[in-house]
Coordinates of C-alpha atoms in Angstrom, one line a residue:
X20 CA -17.7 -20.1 -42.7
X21 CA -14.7 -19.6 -44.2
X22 CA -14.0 -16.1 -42.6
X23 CA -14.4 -18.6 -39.4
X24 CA -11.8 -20.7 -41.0
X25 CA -9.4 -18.4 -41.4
X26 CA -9.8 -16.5 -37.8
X27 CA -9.1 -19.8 -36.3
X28 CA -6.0 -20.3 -38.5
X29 CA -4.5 -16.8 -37.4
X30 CA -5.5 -17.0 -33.9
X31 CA -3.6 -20.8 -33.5
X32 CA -0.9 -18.9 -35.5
X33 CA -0.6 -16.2 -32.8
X34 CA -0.5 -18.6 -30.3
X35 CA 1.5 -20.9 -31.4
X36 CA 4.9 -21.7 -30.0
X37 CA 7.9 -20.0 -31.6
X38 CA 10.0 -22.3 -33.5
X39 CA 13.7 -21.9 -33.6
X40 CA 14.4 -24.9 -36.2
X41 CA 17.2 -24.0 -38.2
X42 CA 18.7 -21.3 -36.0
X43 CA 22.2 -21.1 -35.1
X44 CA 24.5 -19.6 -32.4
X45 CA 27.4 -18.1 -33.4
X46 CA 30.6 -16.8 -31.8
X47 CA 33.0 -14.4 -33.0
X48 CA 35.6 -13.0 -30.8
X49 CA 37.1 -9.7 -31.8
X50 CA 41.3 -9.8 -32.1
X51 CA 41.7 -6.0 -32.4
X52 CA 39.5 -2.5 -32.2
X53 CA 38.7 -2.6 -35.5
X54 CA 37.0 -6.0 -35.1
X55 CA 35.4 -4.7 -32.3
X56 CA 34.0 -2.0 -33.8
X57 CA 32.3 -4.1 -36.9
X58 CA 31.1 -5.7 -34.4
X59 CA 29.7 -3.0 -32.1
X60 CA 28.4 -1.8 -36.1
X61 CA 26.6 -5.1 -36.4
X62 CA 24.8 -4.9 -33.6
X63 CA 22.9 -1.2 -33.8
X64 CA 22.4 -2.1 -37.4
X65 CA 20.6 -5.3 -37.7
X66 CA 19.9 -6.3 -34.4
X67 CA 16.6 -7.2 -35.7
X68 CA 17.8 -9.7 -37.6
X69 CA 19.9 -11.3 -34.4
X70 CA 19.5 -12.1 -31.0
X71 CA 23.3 -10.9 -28.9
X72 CA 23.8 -13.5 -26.4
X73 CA 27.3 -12.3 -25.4
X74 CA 27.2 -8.5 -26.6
X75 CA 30.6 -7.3 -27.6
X76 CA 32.1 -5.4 -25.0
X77 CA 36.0 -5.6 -25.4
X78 CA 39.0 -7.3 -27.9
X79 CA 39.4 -11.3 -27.0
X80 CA 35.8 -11.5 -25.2
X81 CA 33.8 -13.5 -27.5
X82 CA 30.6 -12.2 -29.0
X83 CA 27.9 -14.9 -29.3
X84 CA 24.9 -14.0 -31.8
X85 CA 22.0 -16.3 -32.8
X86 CA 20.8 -16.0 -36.1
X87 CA 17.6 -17.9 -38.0
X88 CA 18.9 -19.9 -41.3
X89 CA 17.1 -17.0 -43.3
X90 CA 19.9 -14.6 -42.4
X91 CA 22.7 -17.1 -41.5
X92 CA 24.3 -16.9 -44.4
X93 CA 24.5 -13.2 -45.2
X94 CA 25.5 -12.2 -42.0
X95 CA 27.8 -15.0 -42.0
X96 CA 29.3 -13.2 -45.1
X97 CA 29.1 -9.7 -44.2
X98 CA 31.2 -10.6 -40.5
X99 CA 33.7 -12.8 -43.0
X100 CA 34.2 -10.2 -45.6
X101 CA 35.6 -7.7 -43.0
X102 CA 38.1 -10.3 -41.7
X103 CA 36.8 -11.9 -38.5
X104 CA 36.3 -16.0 -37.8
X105 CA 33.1 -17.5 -37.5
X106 CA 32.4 -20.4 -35.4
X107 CA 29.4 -22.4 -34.7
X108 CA 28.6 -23.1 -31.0
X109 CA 25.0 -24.2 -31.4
X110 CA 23.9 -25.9 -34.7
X111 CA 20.7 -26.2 -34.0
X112 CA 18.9 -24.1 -31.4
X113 CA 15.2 -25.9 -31.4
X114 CA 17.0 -29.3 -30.8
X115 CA 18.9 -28.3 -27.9
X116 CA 15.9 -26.8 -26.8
X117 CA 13.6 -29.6 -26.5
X118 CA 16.4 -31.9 -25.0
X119 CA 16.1 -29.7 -22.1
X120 CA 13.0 -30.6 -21.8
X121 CA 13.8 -34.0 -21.5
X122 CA 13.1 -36.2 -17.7
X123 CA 16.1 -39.0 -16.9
X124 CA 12.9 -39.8 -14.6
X125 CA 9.6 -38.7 -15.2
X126 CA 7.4 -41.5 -12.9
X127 CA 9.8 -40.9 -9.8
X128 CA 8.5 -40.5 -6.2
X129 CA 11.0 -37.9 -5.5
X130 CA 11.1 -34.3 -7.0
X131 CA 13.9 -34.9 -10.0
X132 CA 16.3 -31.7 -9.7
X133 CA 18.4 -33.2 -12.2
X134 CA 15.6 -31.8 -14.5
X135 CA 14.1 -28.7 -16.0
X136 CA 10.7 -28.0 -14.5
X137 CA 7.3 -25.8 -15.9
X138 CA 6.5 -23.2 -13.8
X139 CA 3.4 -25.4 -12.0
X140 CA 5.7 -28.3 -11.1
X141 CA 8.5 -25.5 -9.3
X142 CA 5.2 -23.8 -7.3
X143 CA 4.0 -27.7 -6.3
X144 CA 6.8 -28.2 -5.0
X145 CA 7.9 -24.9 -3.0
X146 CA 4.2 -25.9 -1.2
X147 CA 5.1 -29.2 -0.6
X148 CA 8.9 -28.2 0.8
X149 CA 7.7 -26.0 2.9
X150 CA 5.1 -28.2 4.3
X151 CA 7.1 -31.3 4.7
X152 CA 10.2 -29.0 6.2
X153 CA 7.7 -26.3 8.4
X154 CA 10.3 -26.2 11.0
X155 CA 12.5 -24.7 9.0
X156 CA 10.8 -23.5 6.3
X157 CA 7.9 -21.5 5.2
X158 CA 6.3 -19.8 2.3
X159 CA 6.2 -16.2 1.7
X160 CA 4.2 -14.4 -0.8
X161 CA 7.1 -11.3 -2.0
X162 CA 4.5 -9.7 -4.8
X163 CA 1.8 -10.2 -7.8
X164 CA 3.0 -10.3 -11.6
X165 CA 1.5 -8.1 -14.1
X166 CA -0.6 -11.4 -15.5
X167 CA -1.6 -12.2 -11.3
X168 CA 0.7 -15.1 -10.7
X169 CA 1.8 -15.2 -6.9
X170 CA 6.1 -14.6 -7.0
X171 CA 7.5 -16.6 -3.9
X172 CA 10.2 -17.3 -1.7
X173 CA 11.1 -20.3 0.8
X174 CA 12.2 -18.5 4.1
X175 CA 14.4 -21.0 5.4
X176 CA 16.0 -20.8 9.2
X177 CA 15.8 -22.2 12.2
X178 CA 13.4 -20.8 14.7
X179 CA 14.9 -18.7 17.4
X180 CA 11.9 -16.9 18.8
X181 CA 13.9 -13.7 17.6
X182 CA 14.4 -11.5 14.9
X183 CA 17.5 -12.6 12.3
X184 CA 19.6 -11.0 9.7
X185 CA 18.3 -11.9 6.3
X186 CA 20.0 -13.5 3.2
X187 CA 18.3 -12.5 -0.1
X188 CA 18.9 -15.4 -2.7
X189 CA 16.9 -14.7 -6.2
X190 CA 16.8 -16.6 -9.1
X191 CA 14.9 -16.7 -12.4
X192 CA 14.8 -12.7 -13.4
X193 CA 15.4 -13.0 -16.6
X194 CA 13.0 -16.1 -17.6
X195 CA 14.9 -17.4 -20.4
X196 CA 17.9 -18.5 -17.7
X197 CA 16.2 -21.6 -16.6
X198 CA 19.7 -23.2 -14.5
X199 CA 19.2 -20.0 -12.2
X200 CA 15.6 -21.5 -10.9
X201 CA 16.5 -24.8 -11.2
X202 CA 20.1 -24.4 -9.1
X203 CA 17.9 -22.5 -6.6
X204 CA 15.8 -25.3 -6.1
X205 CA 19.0 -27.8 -5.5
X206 CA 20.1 -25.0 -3.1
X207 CA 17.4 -24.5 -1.1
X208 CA 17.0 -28.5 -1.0
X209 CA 21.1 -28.3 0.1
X210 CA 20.1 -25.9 3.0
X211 CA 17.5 -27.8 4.5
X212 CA 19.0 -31.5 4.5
X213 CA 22.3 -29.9 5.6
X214 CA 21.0 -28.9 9.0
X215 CA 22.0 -30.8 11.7
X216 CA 24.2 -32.8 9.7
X217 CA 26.8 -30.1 8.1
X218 CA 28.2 -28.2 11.1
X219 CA 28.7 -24.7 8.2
X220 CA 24.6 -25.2 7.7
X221 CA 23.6 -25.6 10.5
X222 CA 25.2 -22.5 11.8
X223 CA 24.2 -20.6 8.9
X224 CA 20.7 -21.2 9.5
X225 CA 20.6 -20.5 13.2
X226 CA 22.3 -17.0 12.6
X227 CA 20.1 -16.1 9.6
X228 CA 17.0 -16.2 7.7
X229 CA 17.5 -17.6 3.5
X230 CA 14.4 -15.9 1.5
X231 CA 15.2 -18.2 -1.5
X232 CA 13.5 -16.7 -4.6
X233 CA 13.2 -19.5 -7.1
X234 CA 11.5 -17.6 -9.8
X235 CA 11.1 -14.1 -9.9
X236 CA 10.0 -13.7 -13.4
X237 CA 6.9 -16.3 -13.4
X238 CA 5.2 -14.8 -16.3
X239 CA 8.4 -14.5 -18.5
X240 CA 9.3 -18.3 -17.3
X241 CA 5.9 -19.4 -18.5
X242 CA 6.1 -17.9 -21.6
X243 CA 9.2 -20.0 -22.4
X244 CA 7.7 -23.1 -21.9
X245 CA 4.7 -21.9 -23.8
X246 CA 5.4 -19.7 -26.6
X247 CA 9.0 -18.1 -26.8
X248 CA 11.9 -20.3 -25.3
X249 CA 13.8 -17.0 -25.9
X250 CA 12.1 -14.5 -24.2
X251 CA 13.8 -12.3 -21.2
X252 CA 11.6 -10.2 -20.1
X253 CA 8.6 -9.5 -18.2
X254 CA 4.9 -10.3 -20.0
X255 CA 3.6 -6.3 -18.8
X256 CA 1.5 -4.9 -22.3
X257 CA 3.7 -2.1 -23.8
X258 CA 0.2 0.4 -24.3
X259 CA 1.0 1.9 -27.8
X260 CA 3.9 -0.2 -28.8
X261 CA 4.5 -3.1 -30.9
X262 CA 6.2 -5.2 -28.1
X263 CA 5.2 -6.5 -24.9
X264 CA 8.0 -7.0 -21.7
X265 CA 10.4 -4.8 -19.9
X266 CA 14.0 -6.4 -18.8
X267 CA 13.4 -6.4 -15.1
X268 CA 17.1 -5.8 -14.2
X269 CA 17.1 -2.7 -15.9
X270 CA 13.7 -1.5 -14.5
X271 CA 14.5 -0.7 -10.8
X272 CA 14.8 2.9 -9.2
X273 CA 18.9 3.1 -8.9
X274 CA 20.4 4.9 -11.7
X275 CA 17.5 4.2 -13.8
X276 CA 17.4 5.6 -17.1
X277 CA 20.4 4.6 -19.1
X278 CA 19.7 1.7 -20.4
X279 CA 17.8 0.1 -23.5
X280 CA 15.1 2.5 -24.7
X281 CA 13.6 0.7 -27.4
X282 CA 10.4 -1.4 -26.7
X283 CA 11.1 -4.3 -28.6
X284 CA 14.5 -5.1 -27.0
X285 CA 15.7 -7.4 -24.8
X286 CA 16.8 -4.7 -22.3
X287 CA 14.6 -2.7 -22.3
X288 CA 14.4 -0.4 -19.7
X289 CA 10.5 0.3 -19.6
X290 CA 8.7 3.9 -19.4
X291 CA 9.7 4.5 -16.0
X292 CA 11.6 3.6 -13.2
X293 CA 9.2 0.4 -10.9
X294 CA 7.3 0.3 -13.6
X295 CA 7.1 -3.1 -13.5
X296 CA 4.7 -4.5 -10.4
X297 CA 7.2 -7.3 -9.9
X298 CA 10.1 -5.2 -9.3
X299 CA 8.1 -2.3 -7.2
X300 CA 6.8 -4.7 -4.8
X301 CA 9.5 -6.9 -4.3
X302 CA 11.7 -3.7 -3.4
X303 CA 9.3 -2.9 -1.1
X304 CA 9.3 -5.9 0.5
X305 CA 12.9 -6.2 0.8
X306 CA 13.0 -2.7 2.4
X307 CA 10.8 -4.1 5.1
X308 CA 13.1 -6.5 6.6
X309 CA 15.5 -6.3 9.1
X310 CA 19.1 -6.2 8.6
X311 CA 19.5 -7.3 5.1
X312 CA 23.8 -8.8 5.1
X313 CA 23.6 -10.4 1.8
X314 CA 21.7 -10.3 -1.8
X315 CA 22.9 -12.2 -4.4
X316 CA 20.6 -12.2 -8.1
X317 CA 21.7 -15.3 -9.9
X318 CA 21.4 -15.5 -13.6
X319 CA 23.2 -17.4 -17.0
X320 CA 25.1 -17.7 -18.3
X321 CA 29.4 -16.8 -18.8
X322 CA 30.7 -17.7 -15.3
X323 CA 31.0 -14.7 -13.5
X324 CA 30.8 -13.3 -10.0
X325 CA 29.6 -9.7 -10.4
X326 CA 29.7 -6.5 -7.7
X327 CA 28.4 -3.0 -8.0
X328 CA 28.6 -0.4 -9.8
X329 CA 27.2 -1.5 -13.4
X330 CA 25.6 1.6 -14.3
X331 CA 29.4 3.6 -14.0
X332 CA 32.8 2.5 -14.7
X333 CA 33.2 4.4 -11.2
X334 CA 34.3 1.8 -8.4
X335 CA 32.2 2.0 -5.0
X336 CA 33.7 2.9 -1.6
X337 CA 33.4 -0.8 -0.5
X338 CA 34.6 -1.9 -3.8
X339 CA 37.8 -3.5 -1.8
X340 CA 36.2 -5.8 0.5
X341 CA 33.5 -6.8 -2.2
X342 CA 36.1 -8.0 -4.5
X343 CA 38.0 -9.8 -2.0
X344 CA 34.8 -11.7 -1.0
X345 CA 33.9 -12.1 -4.3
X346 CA 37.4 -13.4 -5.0
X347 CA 37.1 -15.8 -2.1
X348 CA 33.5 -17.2 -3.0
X349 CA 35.4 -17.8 -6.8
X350 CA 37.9 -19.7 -4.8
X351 CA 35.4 -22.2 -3.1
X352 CA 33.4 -22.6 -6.4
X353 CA 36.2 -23.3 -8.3
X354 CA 37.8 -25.8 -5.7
X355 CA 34.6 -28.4 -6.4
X356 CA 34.8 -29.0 -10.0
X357 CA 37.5 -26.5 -11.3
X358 CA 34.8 -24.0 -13.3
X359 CA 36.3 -20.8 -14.0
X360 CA 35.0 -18.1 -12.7
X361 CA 35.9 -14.3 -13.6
X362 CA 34.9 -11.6 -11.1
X363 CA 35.3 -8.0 -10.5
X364 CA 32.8 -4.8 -10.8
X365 CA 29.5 -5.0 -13.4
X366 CA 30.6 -2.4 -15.5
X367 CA 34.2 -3.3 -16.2
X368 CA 33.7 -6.8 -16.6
X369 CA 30.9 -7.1 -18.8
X370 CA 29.7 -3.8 -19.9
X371 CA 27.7 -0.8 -18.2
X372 CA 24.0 -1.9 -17.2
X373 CA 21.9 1.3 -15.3
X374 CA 19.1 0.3 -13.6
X375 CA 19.8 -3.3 -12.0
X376 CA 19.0 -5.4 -9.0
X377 CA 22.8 -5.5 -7.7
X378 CA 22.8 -1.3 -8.0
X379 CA 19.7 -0.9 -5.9
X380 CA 20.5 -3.3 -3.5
X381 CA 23.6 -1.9 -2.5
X382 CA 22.8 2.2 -3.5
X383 CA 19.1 2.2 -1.8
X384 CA 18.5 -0.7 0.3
X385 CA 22.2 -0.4 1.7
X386 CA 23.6 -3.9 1.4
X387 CA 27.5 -3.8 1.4
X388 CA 27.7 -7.3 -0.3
X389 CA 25.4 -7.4 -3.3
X390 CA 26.3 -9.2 -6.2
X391 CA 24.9 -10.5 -9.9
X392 CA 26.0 -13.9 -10.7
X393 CA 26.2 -15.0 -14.4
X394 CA 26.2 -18.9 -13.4
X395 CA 27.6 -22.0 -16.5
X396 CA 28.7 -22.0 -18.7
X397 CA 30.7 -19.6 -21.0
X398 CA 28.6 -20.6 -24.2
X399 CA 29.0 -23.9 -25.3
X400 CA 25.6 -24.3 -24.6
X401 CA 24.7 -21.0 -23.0
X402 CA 20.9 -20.2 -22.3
X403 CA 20.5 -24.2 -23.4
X404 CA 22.9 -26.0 -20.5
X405 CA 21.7 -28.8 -20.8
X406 CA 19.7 -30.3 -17.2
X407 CA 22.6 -32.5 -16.2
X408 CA 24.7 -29.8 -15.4
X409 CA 22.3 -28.7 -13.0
X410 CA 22.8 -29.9 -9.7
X411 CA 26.9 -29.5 -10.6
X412 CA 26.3 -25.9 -10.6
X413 CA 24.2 -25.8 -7.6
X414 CA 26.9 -27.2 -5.7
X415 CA 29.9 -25.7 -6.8
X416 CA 28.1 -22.2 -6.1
X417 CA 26.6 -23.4 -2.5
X418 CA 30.4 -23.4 -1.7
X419 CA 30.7 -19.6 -3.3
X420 CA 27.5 -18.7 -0.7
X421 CA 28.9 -20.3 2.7
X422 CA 32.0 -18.5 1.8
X423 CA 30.0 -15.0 1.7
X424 CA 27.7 -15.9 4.6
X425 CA 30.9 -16.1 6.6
X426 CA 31.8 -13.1 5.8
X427 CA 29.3 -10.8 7.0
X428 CA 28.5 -13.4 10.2
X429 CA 29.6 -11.0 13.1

């Protein structure tokens, strides 16, 4: 009986959701290369100690770092002692965690986008969109995740008895970015109302098909609602290793190979190239449609509006026009509510990522204007934005995509 007792205990400890009571996030930003090199120092040494939000990458970009209160205050030291300031952009990570949880109106009629949503309230409603929208909208099944959930997309355009160029919108890859599904929702919902009544919509959508990805990562989402709020990656079993997940923007078959090697990382790259199902059959997919003008993989957070290459410092032969659309679309965004936006090439504007979406969408599939955007905000709250900023950000960045989508109509 008690060896009963004490199975149940470890098997409700295993499962039970991760607590980040007492944990803080921290920001340093590095004034010199020195700093920046304590700081690079801090991170390959105890980066099991720390999660790197913001990883450091070059003097005056701030580093964020969260930290439990069991190591707060000897890292807190150890950064002091070597001269850098310490400030303290989250005080308590759990808190602002569960207020995201919170509904301004949980008995409404409507669907509430001005909240977070669990995984089987987003797939209730893609069924019901697409139902009570079927002229313009319809529900495509892109692939299966490793734990057999269905990953989805609303294909939204108007029907013109004839083939259309496709825009790729995906949202939700890295499952701990909850504003990217949740500002793909408000997006989608932006898309459909607008027709007929927006004259910008309503061409858009006779010209082109939207495949709207709401939530590419449905296992990893899950798993933040459930166990880890946290987690990044995917939920595929790491045979042999101590740690489950691969990052699935460093997992597909561009330039694969240079990124995080070790299991138990955030980025970490997996044991081969499509390793992951959900990244081998949603390339697969995409290289079955027609005429693909546009892919854009949103993510959170630091405000950025990101082109190719990431896996070299090396700038692309379309570099020029992507930055000037890119630069355009940052234009439109900012124009609604004044966010700052930065934008320019992966690589030397955050730091050097092999292996993404944006890289294999423009190296294999062949679309000119593919970009990674790193939506609010710059890390007041960073993976925690709290749910009234989300419809804000949907719309400022709508204005960012009618801006490309104008672009590449011709």
């Amino acid at each position: 009986m008690i060896k009963l007792v004490v199975l149940a205990s470890l098997l409700v400890s295993a499962y039970a959701a991760k607590s980040y009571s007492g944990y803080q996030v921290l920001r340093i930003t590095p004034q010199s290369e020195d700093d920046l090199t304590v700081l690079s120092m801090v991170e390959k040494s105890i980066s099991d100690m720390v999660d790197f939000w913001k990883h450091p990458r070059s003097v005056g970009i701030p580093v964020d770092i969260m930290v439990s209160s069991e190591y707060r205050e000897v890292i807190t030291r150890f950064i002091q002692t070597r001269g850098l300031k310490v400030e303290v952009m989250i005080d308590d990570v759990e808190k602002l965690s569960e207020q995201q949880k919170l509904r301004e109106s949980p008995s409404t009629a409507n669907f509430d986008f001005a909240s977070y949503h669990e995984l089987s309230e987003i797939n209730d409603w893609m069924t019901s969109f697409a139902a009570s929208h079927s002229i313009l909208v319809s529900l495509e099944n892109l692939a299966t995740s490793y734990e057999g959930r269905t990953i989805r997309a609303l294909k939204v355009g108007a029907p013109t008895g004839s083939t259309k160029p496709v825009i790729w919108l995906e949202g939700g890859i890295h499952s701990r970015e909850w504003v990217s599904p949740a500002a793909m929702m408000y997006m989608t919902n932006m898309l459909v109302e607008g027709y007929g009544n927006d004259a910008d919509i309503t061409s858009m959508l006779d010209d082109f098909d939207f495949y709207m990805i709401i939530n590419y990562n449905p296992d990893g989402y899950e798993y933040t609602w459930t166990n880890d709020r946290m987690w990044r990656k995917t939920r595929s079993n790491n045979i042999g290793r101590l740690c489950d997940g691969v990052d699935p923007n460093r997992n597909w078959d561009f330039q694969w190979g240079n990124a995080g090697t070790n299991p138990c990382a955030d980025d970490y790259q997996g044991p081969n190239a499509h390793s992951e199902r959900e990244v081998k059959e949603v390339t697969d997919f995409i290289l079955g449609l027609n005429d693909v003008r546009v892919f854009i993989d949103f993510h959170a957070y630091s405000q950025m509006w990101l082109t190719p290459w990431g896996y070299t410092y090396r700038l692309p032969s379309d570099y020029t026009e992507q930055y000037t659309v890119a630069r355009d679309a940052v234009n439109a965004l900012s124009a609604v509510y004044g966010t700052d936006y930065v934008y320019g090439s992966i690589a030397n504007t955050i730091y050097p990522a092999s292996g993404s979406s944006v890289d294999w969408a423009y190296g294999v599939a062949g679309i000119k204007h593919s970009y990674a955007v790193e939506l609010r905000d710059t890390g007041r709250y960073g993976f925690l934005l709290p749910a009234n900023q989300i419809i804000p950000t949907a719309i400022e960045t709508f204005e960012a995509v009618k801006v490309i989508v104008k672009a590449v109509t011709y």
